[in-house]
Amino acid sequence: MTAAPTTDQTTAAPKTMTGAQLVLEALADQGVDTIFGYPGGAVLPIYDALYQQNRIKHVLVRHEQAAVHAAEGYARSTGKVGVVLVTSGPGATNAVTGLVDALMDSIPLVCLTGQVPTHLIGNDAFQEADTTGITRPATKHNYLVKDVNQLARTMHEAFFVARNGRPGPVVVDLPKDVQFASGPYYGPDICKPKNYKPQTEPDHAAIERAIDLMVKAERPIFYTGGGVINAGPRASELLTELVRLTGFPCTNTLMGLGAFPASDKQFVGMLGMHGTYEANLAMHGCDVMICIGARFDDRVTGKTSAFSPNSKKIHVDIDASSINKNIRVDLPIVGDAGRALELLLAAWKKRVAAKPKIDAWWKQIEFWRARDCLRYGQTKDVIKPQYALERLRAAIQGRDDVFISTEVGQHQMWAAQFLPFNKPNRWLTSGGLGTMGYGLPAAIGAQIANPGALCIDVAGEASILMNIQEMATAVQYRLPVKVFILNNQWMGMVRQWQQLLHGERYSQSYSESLPDFVKLADAFGGVGMRAEKYDDVDRVIAEMLAADKPCIVDVAVDPNENCFPMIMGGHAHNEMLLGPEDRKSQDPTAREEGMVLV
Amino acid sequence: MSYLNNEPIERHTFAVLVDNEPGVLARVIGLFSGRGYNIESLTVAEIDHEKQLSRITLVSRGTRMVIDQIKVQLDRLVPIHTVLDLTDGGPFVERELALVKVVGTGEHRVEALRIADAFRARVIDSTAESFVFELTGSAEKLDAFVDIMRPLGLAELSRTGAAAIARGTATI
């Protein structure tokens, strides 16, 4: 009998290849074009296979934590799954911070870690770590592949789990002998996961009940988060359409910025600890809250017992465990944010002819907005950090290809407040975990994914030193990323809390012995510039934008400036501090209660 | 969640079907320790060799909000197939097995045997100076038996934790 050639791959005998080749085959079939990694003993077979192919580009970072952040930046700016390849032991443990960061912010990643050969597992072998044990609470899911016959299925399942449901990081731990062994390759079509079936379709009856609440609302507000961005660009368009159709105000969380255009007059700014006066008071005073893809995190709610006390709350989330975790809601809707928005929009169009009359509510919001809560006192003696960002904003205004990442601290909040985010996937920041050192590698990931785009890491002088080695990566791949340092010579947010909550005892928060950032940029092979005076700001921004190399801009800003508005720990949305003068009026007992909060 | 402190504490029994794969128990236990939930009892055994399925019976205590969270948090672990809150699901039966070693002679030995009989415990091992009793029942019944055996020479105790199943025709 002679077998006729067949084009049907599912019935053909699977191709046999080594574990290392299987890994790359699976990556290619999953549409991966770029991975971020760092080689080591336990992943040498995969690096060897990488060397002998050209479908997948490998970006060599200088620290495994940065590999994960770069993959996050890549994923966040494209909507694709980010891929990381690191070695066993220290390679895997260095990646852990990035994995938790991705877990907290729901970023889809697949992280491949090398492992010692299966017969050495548990022997305290060289560079052995219990990677699946360590990363179990740091990932959405993880796998240890002990049998090469399971490798293809596991790889495809890892991608499925990373991108479906609430996205997150998945680790696949690959012992070295499995990378050498030969096994069958199966494509993604015949490797469906057994039982991971997240609910994406919202309950249609609940959608109708949501419309019931929205129609009758007198003081409604949309409160939307990163879930809308994770649901894809279409979800942001649907949100924008729905918000405009209803005429309701809209606020975004830190992770949700860009889902609704910041330039729209229905946008009331970011909410939460450093959110705008109008957003927080509108949240406090609303009667119907439509929460989509946000999780009522403590930075958003403030004191939970006083959070939006008189509102009916609708909560759309793909993760059922986000509902009723921190705040009890009246109408939970489990499902994909994009699909829920589609249904809400259709139901609204069917049932509502004209915009509801909520003029009194808008009048109230405009009254709050007139407080101009982001105002700051600019003199020509010193550069205010807000001023530097306003000038940056002016310089990038109208450009569609700008990706902003940040480190963590005051500069991050100012960037969120002052820079315009009109489209999704343009804003890369570490929200949940608050990882200093996130911004530079994230900008690198975004620049790799978006060649020719403008990728700026708004940084502080303390944070940037946590992953400064990635300047070498940027130089190696000729990535013209810009690091825009608001240098106040302090760990600014720490200093601010010490000033407000710890009796002005500035314990260990001064940035002593800072490097010369201009020379540092030069030493890496990039270009550096410094602004010391008010008049320098526009010049260095122009130079930065013109630079075709990795670039560090050191802007010497007012060391004493604090980030306002601020809701101190233990306080409610209507107890915001708008500036230093507000501090005296705070209830001291609530202040003590707030001190134990993070 | 300080504002919930005055909510009543409820005791709930969960039945959880999971893939019988390495690490699955660690995921469940890690979830409980990581999120500060309490585990009163946890039993696990394979129930379907062919499909590689295990069943975990888990007893926990918490406020309503915590109990609801436990269910949905378990539900989103990838190797978990089904989570059933038996306490919410209607009537169910819950049983535990204990092996109780009692060492003694004379009056105490006779009394231990008499009480074991009253509790319908079986003697599964005996020597001239000891018995091992096997007893099934609710946790409260096992507690009562152990308390009585204490002055009669209770030497060692092994309990399985609860296994539970819904009454009637309903299945997980």
Coordinates of N, CA, C and O in Angstrom, one line a residue, chain A residues 324-389:
Chain A
N324 N -17.2 41.9 44.0 CA -17.4 41.7 45.4 C -16.2 41.4 46.3 O -16.3 40.8 47.3
K325 N -15.0 41.6 45.8 CA -13.8 41.3 46.5 C -13.5 42.5 47.6 O -13.3 42.2 48.7
N326 N -13.6 43.7 47.1 CA -13.3 44.8 48.0 C -14.6 45.6 48.3 O -14.8 46.2 49.3
I327 N -15.4 45.8 47.2 CA -16.6 46.6 47.4 C -17.8 45.7 46.9 O -17.7 45.1 45.9
R328 N -18.9 45.8 47.7 CA -20.1 45.0 47.3 C -20.8 45.8 46.1 O -21.0 47.0 46.3
V329 N -21.1 45.1 45.1 CA -21.8 45.8 44.0 C -23.2 45.2 43.8 O -23.6 44.1 44.3
D330 N -24.1 46.0 43.2 CA -25.5 45.7 43.0 C -25.8 44.8 41.8 O -26.6 44.0 41.9
L331 N -25.0 45.0 40.8 CA -25.2 44.2 39.5 C -23.9 43.7 39.0 O -23.2 44.4 38.2
P332 N -23.5 42.5 39.3 CA -22.3 41.9 38.8 C -22.6 41.3 37.4 O -23.6 40.7 37.1
I333 N -21.6 41.6 36.5 CA -21.7 41.0 35.1 C -20.4 40.4 34.8 O -19.4 41.1 34.6
V334 N -20.3 39.0 34.7 CA -19.0 38.4 34.4 C -19.0 38.2 32.9 O -19.9 37.7 32.3
G335 N -17.9 38.7 32.3 CA -17.7 38.5 30.9 C -16.7 39.5 30.3 O -16.1 40.3 31.0
D336 N -16.4 39.3 29.0 CA -15.4 40.1 28.3 C -15.9 41.6 28.2 O -17.0 41.8 27.9
A337 N -15.0 42.5 28.5 CA -15.4 43.9 28.5 C -15.9 44.4 27.2 O -16.9 45.1 27.0
G338 N -15.2 43.9 26.1 CA -15.6 44.3 24.8 C -17.0 43.8 24.4 O -17.8 44.5 23.8
R339 N -17.2 42.5 24.7 CA -18.5 41.9 24.4 C -19.6 42.6 25.2 O -20.7 42.9 24.7
A340 N -19.3 42.9 26.5 CA -20.3 43.6 27.4 C -20.6 45.0 26.8 O -21.8 45.4 26.8
L341 N -19.6 45.7 26.3 CA -19.8 47.0 25.8 C -20.6 47.0 24.5 O -21.5 47.8 24.3
E342 N -20.4 45.9 23.7 CA -21.1 45.7 22.5 C -22.6 45.6 22.8 O -23.5 46.2 22.2
L343 N -22.9 44.7 23.8 CA -24.3 44.4 24.2 C -24.9 45.7 24.9 O -26.1 46.0 24.6
L344 N -24.2 46.4 25.7 CA -24.7 47.6 26.3 C -25.1 48.6 25.3 O -26.1 49.2 25.4
L345 N -24.2 48.8 24.3 CA -24.4 49.8 23.3 C -25.6 49.4 22.5 O -26.5 50.3 22.2
A346 N -25.8 48.1 22.1 CA -26.9 47.7 21.3 C -28.2 47.9 22.1 O -29.2 48.4 21.5
A347 N -28.2 47.5 23.4 CA -29.4 47.6 24.2 C -29.8 49.1 24.4 O -30.9 49.5 24.4
W348 N -28.8 49.9 24.6 CA -29.0 51.4 24.8 C -29.6 52.0 23.5 O -30.6 52.7 23.6
K349 N -29.1 51.6 22.4 CA -29.6 52.2 21.1 C -31.0 51.7 20.9 O -31.8 52.5 20.3
K350 N -31.3 50.5 21.3 CA -32.7 50.0 21.1 C -33.7 50.7 22.0 O -34.8 50.9 21.6
R351 N -33.3 50.9 23.2 CA -34.2 51.3 24.2 C -34.3 52.8 24.5 O -35.2 53.4 25.1
V352 N -33.2 53.5 24.2 CA -33.1 54.9 24.6 C -33.0 55.8 23.3 O -32.2 55.7 22.5
A353 N -34.0 56.7 23.2 CA -34.0 57.6 22.1 C -33.1 58.8 22.2 O -32.4 59.2 21.3
A354 N -33.2 59.5 23.4 CA -32.4 60.7 23.5 C -31.5 60.6 24.8 O -31.8 59.7 25.6
K355 N -30.5 61.4 24.8 CA -29.6 61.4 26.0 C -30.4 61.8 27.2 O -31.3 62.7 27.2
P356 N -30.2 61.1 28.3 CA -30.9 61.4 29.6 C -30.5 62.9 30.0 O -29.4 63.3 29.7
K357 N -31.5 63.5 30.7 CA -31.2 64.9 31.1 C -30.4 64.8 32.4 O -30.9 64.5 33.5
I358 N -29.1 65.1 32.4 CA -28.3 65.1 33.6 C -27.6 66.4 33.7 O -26.4 66.5 34.2
D359 N -28.2 67.5 33.3 CA -27.6 68.8 33.3 C -27.1 69.2 34.7 O -26.0 69.8 34.8
A360 N -28.0 69.0 35.7 CA -27.6 69.4 37.0 C -26.3 68.7 37.5 O -25.4 69.3 38.1
W361 N -26.2 67.5 37.1 CA -25.0 66.7 37.4 C -23.7 67.2 36.8 O -22.7 67.4 37.4
W362 N -23.9 67.6 35.5 CA -22.7 68.2 34.8 C -22.4 69.5 35.3 O -21.2 69.9 35.4
K363 N -23.4 70.3 35.8 CA -23.1 71.6 36.4 C -22.3 71.4 37.6 O -21.3 72.1 37.9
Q364 N -22.7 70.4 38.4 CA -21.9 70.1 39.6 C -20.5 69.7 39.3 O -19.5 70.2 39.9
I365 N -20.3 68.8 38.3 CA -19.0 68.4 37.9 C -18.2 69.6 37.4 O -17.0 69.7 37.7
E366 N -18.8 70.4 36.6 CA -18.0 71.6 36.1 C -17.6 72.5 37.2 O -16.5 73.1 37.2
F367 N -18.4 72.6 38.3 CA -18.1 73.4 39.5 C -16.8 72.8 40.1 O -15.9 73.5 40.5
W368 N -16.8 71.4 40.2 CA -15.6 70.8 40.8 C -14.4 71.0 39.9 O -13.3 71.2 40.3
R369 N -14.6 70.8 38.6 CA -13.6 71.0 37.6 C -12.9 72.4 37.6 O -11.7 72.5 37.5
A370 N -13.8 73.3 38.0 CA -13.3 74.7 38.0 C -12.3 74.9 39.2 O -11.6 75.9 39.2
R371 N -12.2 74.0 40.1 CA -11.2 74.1 41.1 C -9.8 74.0 40.5 O -8.8 74.3 41.2
D372 N -9.7 73.4 39.3 CA -8.4 73.3 38.6 C -7.4 72.6 39.5 O -6.3 73.2 39.9
C373 N -7.7 71.4 39.9 CA -6.9 70.7 41.0 C -5.5 70.4 40.6 O -4.7 70.1 41.5
L374 N -5.2 70.4 39.3 CA -3.8 70.1 38.9 C -2.9 71.4 38.8 O -1.8 71.3 38.4
R375 N -3.5 72.5 39.2 CA -2.7 73.7 39.1 C -1.5 73.6 40.0 O -1.5 72.9 41.0
Y376 N -0.4 74.4 39.7 CA 0.8 74.4 40.5 C 1.4 75.7 40.3 O 1.1 76.5 39.4
G377 N 2.2 76.1 41.3 CA 2.8 77.4 41.2 C 4.2 77.4 40.5 O 5.2 76.9 41.0
Q378 N 4.2 77.9 39.3 CA 5.4 77.9 38.5 C 6.1 79.3 38.6 O 5.4 80.3 38.3
T379 N 7.3 79.3 39.0 CA 8.1 80.5 38.9 C 9.2 80.2 38.0 O 9.5 79.1 37.6
K380 N 10.0 81.3 37.6 CA 11.1 81.0 36.7 C 12.4 80.6 37.4 O 13.4 80.4 36.8
D381 N 12.3 80.6 38.8 CA 13.5 80.2 39.5 C 13.8 78.8 39.5 O 15.0 78.4 39.7
V382 N 12.8 77.9 39.3 CA 13.0 76.5 39.4 C 12.1 75.8 38.4 O 11.1 76.4 38.0
I383 N 12.5 74.6 38.0 CA 11.6 73.9 37.1 C 10.7 73.0 37.9 O 11.1 72.2 38.7
K384 N 9.4 73.3 37.8 CA 8.4 72.4 38.4 C 8.3 71.1 37.6 O 8.2 71.2 36.3
P385 N 8.2 69.9 38.2 CA 8.0 68.7 37.4 C 6.8 68.8 36.5 O 6.8 68.3 35.3
Q386 N 5.8 69.4 37.0 CA 4.5 69.5 36.2 C 4.8 70.3 34.9 O 4.2 70.0 33.9
Y387 N 5.6 71.3 35.1 CA 5.9 72.2 34.0 C 6.6 71.4 32.9 O 6.3 71.5 31.7
A388 N 7.6 70.6 33.4 CA 8.4 69.9 32.4 C 7.5 68.9 31.6 O 7.6 68.8 30.4
L389 N 6.5 68.3 32.3 CA 5.6 67.4 31.6 C 4.6 68.2 30.7 O 4.3 67.7 29.6

